[in-house]
């Protein structure tokens, strides 16, 4: 799993547990729907291959299967719309949280400045989860996610700056802004 996905999962679990649960169930439903459609298509193709041309034109088993397939397609389209809506909301989270994931690589680049600067992914994730918990609940939605990114950046700078030499703090701050 990529770092961005880890941060998104942590954010969804803390900020939007209902969206995470809905998205998980909708993904399972999508797989189930795909199997159902494939089964119906296979039945229709089999029936077409085994039915005479004259019988196809009359109201037959093939016609009934086509009607069932059409009804299933309408039901699945509405479910796909719900999946796309939840995916769109998750993508909003992703675009905001990706900014925070870049900061991990800024930390890793500090090892190029001095080899003694080593920051672990575990420390980074713990700090991110602490930022989720300590962020004031003043706003909601996209504004809250933007606030989270700024709050996390401040916590990250404060935490990392304690272990940096004085002459490396300014370059670190500049890298965080870039």
Coordinates of N, CA, C and O in Angstrom, one line a residue:
X1 N 0.9 -1.2 0.0 CA 0.0 0.0 0.0 C 0.9 1.2 0.0 O 1.9 1.3 0.7
X2 N 0.5 2.2 -0.8 CA 1.3 3.4 -0.9 C 1.0 4.3 0.3 O 0.0 4.2 1.0
X3 N 2.0 5.2 0.6 CA 1.9 6.1 1.7 C 0.6 7.0 1.7 O -0.1 7.1 2.7
X4 N 0.3 7.5 0.5 CA -0.9 8.3 0.3 C -2.2 7.5 0.7 O -3.1 8.0 1.4
X5 N -2.2 6.2 0.3 CA -3.3 5.4 0.7 C -3.4 5.1 2.2 O -4.5 5.1 2.8
X6 N -2.3 5.0 2.8 CA -2.3 4.8 4.3 C -2.8 6.1 5.0 O -3.6 6.0 5.9
X7 N -2.4 7.2 4.5 CA -2.9 8.5 5.1 C -4.4 8.7 4.8 O -5.2 9.1 5.7
X8 N -4.9 8.3 3.6 CA -6.3 8.4 3.3 C -7.1 7.5 4.2 O -8.1 7.9 4.7
X9 N -6.6 6.3 4.3 CA -7.3 5.3 5.2 C -7.4 5.8 6.6 O -8.5 5.7 7.2
X10 N -6.3 6.3 7.1 CA -6.4 6.8 8.5 C -7.3 8.0 8.6 O -8.1 8.1 9.6
X11 N -7.3 8.9 7.6 CA -8.2 10.0 7.6 C -9.7 9.6 7.5 O -10.5 10.1 8.3
X12 N -10.0 8.7 6.6 CA -11.4 8.2 6.5 C -11.8 7.5 7.8 O -13.0 7.7 8.2
X13 N -11.0 6.7 8.4 CA -11.4 6.0 9.6 C -11.7 7.0 10.7 O -12.6 6.8 11.5
X14 N -11.0 8.1 10.8 CA -11.2 9.0 11.9 C -12.2 10.1 11.5 O -13.1 10.4 12.4
X15 N -12.2 10.6 10.3 CA -13.1 11.7 10.0 C -14.4 11.3 9.4 O -15.4 11.9 9.6
X16 N -14.4 10.2 8.6 CA -15.6 9.8 7.8 C -15.8 8.3 7.9 O -15.7 7.7 6.8
X17 N -16.0 7.8 9.0 CA -16.1 6.3 9.1 C -17.3 5.8 8.3 O -17.2 4.7 7.7
X18 N -18.4 6.6 8.2 CA -19.5 6.1 7.4 C -19.2 6.0 5.9 O -19.6 5.1 5.2
X19 N -18.4 6.9 5.4 CA -17.9 6.9 4.0 C -17.0 5.7 3.8 O -17.2 5.0 2.8
X20 N -16.1 5.4 4.7 CA -15.3 4.2 4.5 C -16.1 3.0 4.5 O -15.9 2.1 3.7
X21 N -17.1 2.8 5.4 CA -17.9 1.6 5.5 C -18.7 1.5 4.2 O -18.8 0.4 3.7
X22 N -19.3 2.6 3.8 CA -20.2 2.6 2.6 C -19.3 2.2 1.4 O -19.8 1.4 0.6
X23 N -18.2 2.8 1.3 CA -17.3 2.5 0.2 C -16.9 1.0 0.1 O -16.9 0.4 -0.9
X24 N -16.6 0.5 1.3 CA -16.2 -0.9 1.4 C -17.3 -1.9 0.9 O -17.1 -2.8 0.2
X25 N -18.5 -1.6 1.4 CA -19.7 -2.4 1.0 C -20.0 -2.2 -0.4 O -20.4 -3.2 -1.1
X26 N -19.9 -1.0 -1.0 CA -20.2 -0.8 -2.4 C -19.2 -1.5 -3.3 O -19.6 -2.0 -4.4
X27 N -17.9 -1.5 -2.9 CA -16.9 -2.2 -3.7 C -17.3 -3.7 -3.7 O -17.2 -4.4 -4.8
X28 N -17.7 -4.3 -2.6 CA -18.1 -5.7 -2.6 C -19.3 -5.9 -3.5 O -19.4 -6.9 -4.2
X29 N -20.3 -5.0 -3.4 CA -21.5 -5.1 -4.2 C -21.1 -5.0 -5.7 O -21.7 -5.7 -6.5
X30 N -20.2 -4.1 -6.0 CA -19.7 -4.0 -7.4 C -19.2 -5.4 -8.0 O -19.6 -5.8 -9.1
X31 N -18.4 -6.0 -7.2 CA -17.9 -7.3 -7.6 C -19.0 -8.4 -7.8 O -19.1 -9.1 -8.7
X32 N -20.0 -8.3 -6.8 CA -21.1 -9.2 -6.9 C -22.0 -8.9 -8.1 O -22.4 -9.9 -8.8
X33 N -22.2 -7.7 -8.4 CA -23.0 -7.3 -9.6 C -22.3 -7.7 -10.9 O -23.0 -8.1 -11.8
X34 N -21.0 -7.6 -10.9 CA -20.3 -8.0 -12.1 C -20.4 -9.5 -12.4 O -20.6 -9.9 -13.5
X35 N -20.4 -10.3 -11.3 CA -20.6 -11.7 -11.4 C -22.0 -12.0 -11.9 O -22.3 -12.9 -12.7
X36 N -23.0 -11.3 -11.4 CA -24.4 -11.5 -11.7 C -24.6 -11.1 -13.2 O -25.3 -11.9 -13.9
X37 N -24.1 -10.0 -13.7 CA -24.2 -9.7 -15.1 C -23.6 -10.7 -16.0 O -24.1 -11.1 -17.0
X38 N -22.4 -11.1 -15.6 CA -21.7 -12.1 -16.4 C -22.5 -13.4 -16.5 O -22.6 -14.0 -17.6
X39 N -23.1 -13.8 -15.4 CA -23.9 -15.0 -15.4 C -25.1 -14.9 -16.3 O -25.5 -15.8 -17.1
X40 N -25.8 -13.7 -16.2 CA -27.0 -13.5 -17.1 C -26.6 -13.4 -18.5 O -27.3 -14.0 -19.4
X41 N -25.4 -12.8 -18.8 CA -25.0 -12.7 -20.2 C -24.7 -14.1 -20.7 O -25.0 -14.5 -21.9
X42 N -24.0 -15.0 -19.9 CA -23.7 -16.3 -20.3 C -25.0 -17.1 -20.6 O -25.1 -17.9 -21.5
X43 N -26.0 -16.9 -19.7 CA -27.3 -17.6 -19.9 C -28.0 -17.2 -21.2 O -28.5 -18.0 -22.0
X44 N -27.9 -15.9 -21.5 CA -28.6 -15.4 -22.7 C -27.8 -15.9 -23.9 O -28.5 -16.4 -24.9
X45 N -26.5 -15.9 -23.9 CA -25.8 -16.4 -25.1 C -26.0 -17.9 -25.3 O -26.1 -18.4 -26.4
X46 N -26.1 -18.6 -24.2 CA -26.3 -20.1 -24.3 C -27.7 -20.3 -24.9 O -27.9 -21.1 -25.8
X47 N -28.7 -19.5 -24.4 CA -30.1 -19.7 -24.9 C -30.2 -19.3 -26.4 O -30.9 -19.9 -27.1
X48 N -29.5 -18.3 -26.8 CA -29.5 -17.8 -28.2 C -28.9 -18.9 -29.1 O -29.4 -19.2 -30.1
X49 N -27.8 -19.5 -28.6 CA -27.1 -20.6 -29.4 C -28.0 -21.8 -29.5 O -27.9 -22.5 -30.5
X50 N -28.8 -22.1 -28.5 CA -29.6 -23.4 -28.5 C -31.0 -23.2 -29.0 O -31.7 -24.1 -29.2
X51 N -31.4 -21.9 -29.3 CA -32.8 -21.7 -29.7 C -32.8 -21.4 -31.2 O -31.9 -20.8 -31.8
X52 N -33.8 -21.9 -31.9 CA -33.9 -21.7 -33.4 C -34.2 -20.2 -33.6 O -34.7 -19.5 -32.8
X53 N -34.0 -19.8 -34.9 CA -34.2 -18.4 -35.3 C -35.6 -18.0 -35.2 O -36.0 -16.9 -34.7
X54 N -36.5 -18.9 -35.5 CA -38.0 -18.6 -35.5 C -38.4 -18.4 -34.0 O -39.2 -17.5 -33.7
X55 N -37.9 -19.2 -33.1 CA -38.3 -19.2 -31.7 C -37.7 -17.9 -31.1 O -38.3 -17.4 -30.1
X56 N -36.6 -17.4 -31.6 CA -36.1 -16.2 -31.0 C -37.0 -15.0 -31.2 O -37.0 -14.0 -30.4
X57 N -37.7 -15.0 -32.4 CA -38.5 -13.9 -32.7 C -39.8 -13.9 -31.9 O -40.5 -12.8 -31.7
X58 N -40.2 -15.0 -31.4 CA -41.4 -15.1 -30.5 C -41.0 -14.8 -29.1 O -39.8 -14.8 -28.7
X59 N -42.0 -14.7 -28.3 CA -41.7 -14.5 -26.8 C -41.3 -15.8 -26.3 O -42.1 -16.7 -26.1
X60 N -40.0 -15.9 -25.9 CA -39.5 -17.2 -25.5 C -38.6 -17.0 -24.2 O -38.6 -15.9 -23.6
X61 N -38.0 -18.0 -23.9 CA -37.1 -18.0 -22.7 C -36.0 -16.9 -22.9 O -35.6 -16.2 -22.0
X62 N -35.5 -16.8 -24.1 CA -34.4 -15.8 -24.4 C -35.0 -14.4 -24.2 O -34.3 -13.5 -23.6
X63 N -36.2 -14.1 -24.6 CA -36.8 -12.8 -24.4 C -36.9 -12.5 -22.9 O -36.6 -11.4 -22.5
X64 N -37.4 -13.5 -22.2 CA -37.5 -13.3 -20.7 C -36.1 -13.1 -20.1 O -36.0 -12.2 -19.1
X65 N -35.1 -13.7 -20.6 CA -33.8 -13.5 -20.0 C -33.3 -12.1 -20.3 O -32.6 -11.4 -19.5
X66 N -33.6 -11.6 -21.5 CA -33.2 -10.3 -21.9 C -33.9 -9.2 -21.1 O -33.3 -8.2 -20.7
X67 N -35.1 -9.5 -20.7 CA -35.9 -8.6 -19.9 C -35.2 -8.6 -18.5 O -35.1 -7.5 -17.9
X68 N -34.9 -9.7 -18.0 CA -34.2 -9.8 -16.6 C -32.9 -9.2 -16.7 O -32.5 -8.5 -15.7
X69 N -32.2 -9.3 -17.8 CA -30.9 -8.7 -17.9 C -31.0 -7.1 -17.9 O -30.2 -6.4 -17.2
X70 N -32.0 -6.6 -18.6 CA -32.2 -5.2 -18.6 C -32.6 -4.7 -17.2 O -32.1 -3.6 -16.8
X71 N -33.4 -5.4 -16.5 CA -33.8 -5.0 -15.1 C -32.6 -5.0 -14.2 O -32.4 -4.0 -13.4
X72 N -31.8 -6.0 -14.3 CA -30.5 -6.0 -13.5 C -29.6 -4.9 -13.9 O -29.0 -4.3 -13.0
X73 N -29.5 -4.6 -15.2 CA -28.6 -3.5 -15.6 C -29.1 -2.2 -15.0 O -28.3 -1.4 -14.6
X74 N -30.4 -1.9 -15.0 CA -30.9 -0.7 -14.3 C -30.5 -0.6 -12.9 O -30.1 0.4 -12.3
X75 N -30.7 -1.7 -12.2 CA -30.4 -1.8 -10.7 C -28.9 -1.6 -10.5 O -28.5 -0.8 -9.6
X76 N -28.1 -2.2 -11.3 CA -26.7 -2.0 -11.2 C -26.2 -0.6 -11.5 O -25.3 -0.1 -10.9
X77 N -26.9 0.0 -12.5 CA -26.5 1.4 -12.8 C -26.7 2.3 -11.6 O -25.9 3.2 -11.4
X78 N -27.8 2.1 -10.9 CA -28.0 3.0 -9.7 C -26.9 2.7 -8.6 O -26.4 3.6 -8.0
X79 N -26.5 1.5 -8.5 CA -25.5 1.1 -7.5 C -24.1 1.7 -8.0 O -23.3 2.2 -7.2
X80 N -23.9 1.6 -9.3 CA -22.6 2.2 -9.8 C -22.6 3.7 -9.6 O -21.5 4.3 -9.2
X81 N -23.7 4.4 -9.7 CA -23.8 5.8 -9.4 C -23.4 6.1 -8.0 O -22.7 7.0 -7.7
X82 N -23.9 5.3 -7.0 CA -23.5 5.5 -5.6 C -22.0 5.2 -5.4 O -21.4 5.9 -4.6
X83 N -21.5 4.2 -6.1 CA -20.1 3.9 -6.0 C -19.3 5.1 -6.5 O -18.3 5.5 -5.9
X84 N -19.7 5.6 -7.6 CA -18.9 6.8 -8.2 C -19.0 8.0 -7.3 O -18.1 8.7 -7.2
X85 N -20.2 8.2 -6.7 CA -20.3 9.3 -5.7 C -19.4 9.2 -4.5 O -18.7 10.1 -4.2
X86 N -19.3 8.0 -4.0 CA -18.4 7.8 -2.8 C -16.9 7.9 -3.3 O -16.1 8.4 -2.6
X87 N -16.7 7.4 -4.5 CA -15.3 7.5 -5.1 C -14.9 8.9 -5.3 O -13.8 9.3 -5.0
X88 N -15.9 9.8 -5.7 CA -15.6 11.2 -5.9 C -15.3 11.9 -4.6 O -14.4 12.7 -4.5
X89 N -16.0 11.5 -3.5 CA -15.7 12.1 -2.2 C -14.4 11.6 -1.7 O -13.7 12.4 -1.1
X90 N -14.0 10.4 -1.9 CA -12.7 9.9 -1.5 C -11.6 10.5 -2.3 O -10.6 10.8 -1.7
X91 N -11.8 10.8 -3.6 CA -10.8 11.5 -4.4 C -10.6 13.0 -3.8 O -9.5 13.5 -3.9
X92 N -11.7 13.6 -3.3 CA -11.5 14.9 -2.7 C -10.6 14.8 -1.5 O -9.7 15.6 -1.3
X93 N -10.7 13.7 -0.7 CA -9.8 13.5 0.4 C -8.4 13.2 -0.1 O -7.4 13.8 0.4
X94 N -8.3 12.4 -1.1 CA -7.0 12.1 -1.7 C -6.2 13.3 -2.2 O -5.0 13.4 -1.9
X95 N -6.9 14.2 -2.9 CA -6.1 15.4 -3.4 C -5.6 16.2 -2.2 O -4.5 16.8 -2.3
X96 N -6.3 16.3 -1.1 CA -5.9 17.1 0.0 C -4.8 16.4 0.8 O -3.8 17.0 1.2
X97 N -5.0 15.1 1.0 CA -4.0 14.3 1.8 C -2.7 14.0 1.1 O -1.7 13.9 1.7
X98 N -2.8 14.0 -0.2 CA -1.5 13.8 -1.0 C -0.5 14.9 -0.6 O 0.7 14.6 -0.7
X99 N -0.9 16.1 -0.3 CA 0.0 17.1 0.1 C 0.8 16.7 1.4 O 1.9 17.0 1.5
X100 N 0.1 16.0 2.3 CA 0.7 15.6 3.5 C 1.7 14.5 3.3 O 2.7 14.4 3.9
X101 N 1.4 13.6 2.3 CA 2.3 12.5 2.1 C 3.6 13.0 1.5 O 4.7 12.3 1.7
X102 N 3.6 14.1 0.8 CA 4.9 14.6 0.2 C 5.8 15.0 1.3 O 7.0 14.9 1.2
X103 N 5.3 15.4 2.5 CA 6.1 15.9 3.6 C 7.0 14.7 4.1 O 8.1 15.0 4.6
X104 N 6.5 13.5 4.0 CA 7.4 12.4 4.4 C 8.7 12.3 3.6 O 9.7 12.1 4.1
X105 N 8.5 12.6 2.3 CA 9.7 12.6 1.4 C 10.6 13.7 1.7 O 11.8 13.7 1.5
X106 N 10.0 14.9 2.1 CA 10.9 16.0 2.6 C 11.7 15.5 3.8 O 12.9 15.8 3.8
X107 N 11.1 14.8 4.7 CA 11.8 14.3 5.8 C 13.0 13.4 5.4 O 14.1 13.5 5.9
X108 N 12.6 12.5 4.5 CA 13.6 11.6 4.0 C 14.8 12.3 3.3 O 15.9 11.8 3.4
X109 N 14.5 13.4 2.6 CA 15.5 14.1 2.0 C 16.5 14.8 2.9 O 17.6 15.1 2.6
X110 N 16.1 15.0 4.2 CA 16.9 15.6 5.2 C 18.1 14.7 5.5 O 19.2 15.1 5.9
X111 N 18.0 13.4 5.2 CA 19.1 12.5 5.4 C 20.2 12.7 4.4 O 21.3 12.4 4.6
X112 N 19.9 13.4 3.3 CA 20.9 13.8 2.3 C 21.7 15.0 2.8 O 22.8 15.2 2.4
X113 N 21.1 15.8 3.7 CA 21.8 16.9 4.3 C 22.7 16.4 5.3 O 23.9 16.8 5.3
X114 N 22.3 15.6 6.2 CA 23.1 15.0 7.2 C 22.6 13.6 7.4 O 21.4 13.3 7.6
X115 N 23.5 12.6 7.4 CA 23.1 11.2 7.5 C 22.5 10.9 8.8 O 21.8 9.8 9.0
X116 N 22.7 11.7 9.8 CA 22.1 11.5 11.2 C 20.6 11.7 11.2 O 19.9 11.3 12.1
X117 N 20.1 12.4 10.2 CA 18.6 12.7 10.2 C 17.9 11.5 9.6 O 17.8 11.3 8.4
X118 N 17.4 10.7 10.5 CA 16.6 9.5 10.0 C 15.2 9.6 10.7 O 15.1 9.6 11.9
X119 N 14.2 9.6 9.9 CA 12.8 9.7 10.4 C 12.1 8.5 9.9 O 12.1 8.2 8.7
X120 N 11.4 7.8 10.8 CA 10.7 6.5 10.4 C 9.3 6.8 9.9 O 8.7 7.8 10.3
X121 N 8.8 5.9 9.1 CA 7.4 5.9 8.6 C 6.5 5.8 9.8 O 5.4 6.4 9.9
X122 N 6.8 4.9 10.8 CA 6.0 4.7 12.0 C 5.8 6.0 12.7 O 4.7 6.4 13.1
X123 N 6.9 6.8 12.9 CA 6.9 8.1 13.6 C 6.0 9.0 12.8 O 5.1 9.7 13.4
X124 N 6.1 9.1 11.5 CA 5.4 9.9 10.6 C 3.9 9.6 10.7 O 3.0 10.5 10.9
X125 N 3.5 8.3 10.7 CA 2.1 7.9 10.7 C 1.5 8.2 12.1 O 0.4 8.6 12.2
X126 N 2.3 8.0 13.2 CA 1.8 8.3 14.5 C 1.6 9.8 14.6 O 0.5 10.2 15.2
X127 N 2.5 10.6 14.1 CA 2.3 12.1 14.1 C 1.0 12.5 13.4 O 0.3 13.3 13.8
X128 N 0.8 11.8 12.2 CA -0.4 12.1 11.4 C -1.7 11.8 12.2 O -2.6 12.5 12.2
X129 N -1.7 10.6 12.8 CA -2.9 10.2 13.6 C -3.1 11.2 14.8 O -4.2 11.5 15.1
X130 N -2.0 11.6 15.4 CA -2.1 12.6 16.5 C -2.7 13.9 15.9 O -3.5 14.6 16.6
X131 N -2.3 14.3 14.7 CA -2.8 15.5 14.1 C -4.3 15.4 13.9 O -5.1 16.3 14.1
X132 N -4.8 14.2 13.5 CA -6.2 13.9 13.3 C -7.0 14.1 14.6 O -8.1 14.7 14.6
X133 N -6.4 13.6 15.7 CA -7.1 13.7 17.0 C -7.1 15.1 17.6 O -8.0 15.5 18.1
X134 N -5.9 15.8 17.4 CA -5.8 17.1 18.1 C -6.3 18.3 17.2 O -6.4 19.4 17.8
X135 N -6.7 18.0 16.0 CA -7.3 19.1 15.2 C -8.6 19.5 15.7 O -9.5 18.7 15.9
X136 N -8.8 20.8 16.0 CA -10.1 21.3 16.6 C -11.2 21.0 15.6 O -11.0 21.1 14.4
X137 N -12.4 20.7 16.1 CA -13.5 20.4 15.2 C -14.3 21.7 14.8 O -15.5 21.7 14.7
X138 N -13.6 22.7 14.5 CA -14.2 24.0 14.2 C -15.0 23.9 12.8 O -16.0 24.6 12.6
X139 N -14.4 23.2 11.9 CA -15.0 23.2 10.5 C -15.2 21.7 10.1 O -14.8 20.8 10.7
X140 N -15.9 21.6 8.9 CA -16.2 20.2 8.4 C -15.8 20.1 6.9 O -15.6 21.1 6.3
X141 N -15.8 18.9 6.4 CA -15.7 18.7 5.0 C -14.3 19.1 4.5 O -13.3 18.8 5.1
X142 N -14.3 19.7 3.3 CA -13.0 20.0 2.6 C -12.2 21.0 3.4 O -11.0 21.0 3.5
X143 N -12.9 22.0 4.1 CA -12.2 23.0 4.9 C -11.4 22.3 6.1 O -10.3 22.7 6.4
X144 N -12.1 21.3 6.6 CA -11.4 20.5 7.7 C -10.2 19.8 7.2 O -9.2 19.7 7.9
X145 N -10.3 19.2 6.0 CA -9.1 18.5 5.4 C -8.0 19.5 5.2 O -6.8 19.1 5.4
X146 N -8.3 20.7 4.7 CA -7.3 21.7 4.4 C -6.6 22.1 5.8 O -5.4 22.2 5.9
X147 N -7.5 22.2 6.8 CA -7.0 22.6 8.1 C -6.1 21.4 8.7 O -5.1 21.7 9.3
X148 N -6.5 20.2 8.4 CA -5.7 19.1 8.8 C -4.3 19.1 8.2 O -3.3 18.9 8.9
X149 N -4.2 19.4 6.9 CA -2.9 19.5 6.3 C -2.0 20.5 6.9 O -0.8 20.3 7.2
X150 N -2.6 21.7 7.1 CA -1.8 22.8 7.8 C -1.4 22.4 9.2 O -0.3 22.6 9.6
X151 N -2.4 21.8 9.9 CA -2.1 21.4 11.3 C -1.0 20.4 11.4 O -0.1 20.4 12.2
X152 N -1.1 19.4 10.5 CA -0.1 18.3 10.5 C 1.3 18.9 10.1 O 2.3 18.5 10.7
X153 N 1.3 19.8 9.1 CA 2.6 20.4 8.7 C 3.2 21.1 9.9 O 4.5 21.0 10.1
X154 N 2.4 21.8 10.7 CA 3.0 22.5 11.8 C 3.5 21.5 12.9 O 4.6 21.7 13.5
X155 N 2.7 20.4 13.1 CA 3.2 19.4 14.1 C 4.5 18.7 13.6 O 5.4 18.5 14.3
X156 N 4.5 18.5 12.3 CA 5.7 17.8 11.7 C 6.9 18.7 11.8 O 8.0 18.2 12.2
X157 N 6.8 20.0 11.5 CA 7.9 20.9 11.6 C 8.4 20.9 13.0 O 9.6 20.9 13.3
X158 N 7.4 21.1 14.0 CA 7.8 21.2 15.4 C 8.5 19.9 15.9 O 9.5 20.0 16.6
X159 N 8.0 18.8 15.5 CA 8.6 17.5 15.9 C 9.9 17.3 15.3 O 10.9 16.8 15.9
X160 N 10.1 17.6 14.0 CA 11.3 17.3 13.3 C 12.4 18.4 13.6 O 13.6 18.0 13.8
X161 N 11.9 19.6 13.8 CA 12.9 20.7 14.1 C 13.6 20.5 15.4 O 14.8 20.9 15.6
X162 N 13.0 19.7 16.4 CA 13.7 19.4 17.6 C 14.9 18.6 17.4 O 15.9 18.7 18.2
X163 N 15.0 17.8 16.4 CA 16.1 17.0 16.2 C 17.1 17.5 15.1 O 18.1 16.9 14.8
X164 N 16.8 18.7 14.5 CA 17.7 19.3 13.5 C 18.6 20.2 14.1 O 18.3 20.9 15.1
X165 N 19.8 20.4 13.5 CA 20.7 21.4 13.9 C 20.1 22.7 13.5 O 19.4 22.8 12.6
X166 N 20.5 23.8 14.2 CA 20.0 25.1 14.0 C 20.1 25.6 12.6 O 19.2 26.1 12.0
X167 N 21.3 25.3 11.9 CA 21.5 25.8 10.6 C 20.7 25.0 9.5 O 20.6 25.4 8.4
X168 N 20.1 23.8 9.9 CA 19.3 23.0 9.0 C 17.8 23.3 9.1 O 17.0 22.8 8.3
X169 N 17.4 24.1 10.1 CA 16.0 24.3 10.3 C 15.4 25.2 9.2 O 14.3 24.9 8.7
X170 N 16.1 26.2 8.7 CA 15.6 27.1 7.7 C 15.5 26.3 6.3 O 14.4 26.3 5.7
X171 N 16.5 25.5 5.9 CA 16.4 24.8 4.7 C 15.2 23.7 4.8 O 14.5 23.5 3.8
X172 N 15.0 23.2 6.0 CA 13.9 22.2 6.2 C 12.6 22.9 6.0 O 11.7 22.4 5.3
X173 N 12.4 24.1 6.5 CA 11.2 24.9 6.4 C 11.0 25.2 4.9 O 9.8 25.1 4.4
X174 N 12.0 25.6 4.2 CA 11.9 25.9 2.8 C 11.4 24.7 2.0 O 10.6 24.8 1.1
X175 N 12.0 23.5 2.3 CA 11.7 22.3 1.6 C 10.2 22.0 1.9 O 9.5 21.5 1.0
X176 N 9.7 22.2 3.1 CA 8.3 21.9 3.4 C 7.4 22.8 2.6 O 6.3 22.4 2.3
X177 N 7.8 24.0 2.3 CA 7.0 24.9 1.6 C 7.0 24.7 0.1 O 6.0 25.0 -0.6
X178 N 8.0 24.0 -0.4 CA 8.1 23.8 -1.9 C 7.2 22.8 -2.4 O 6.5 22.1 -1.8

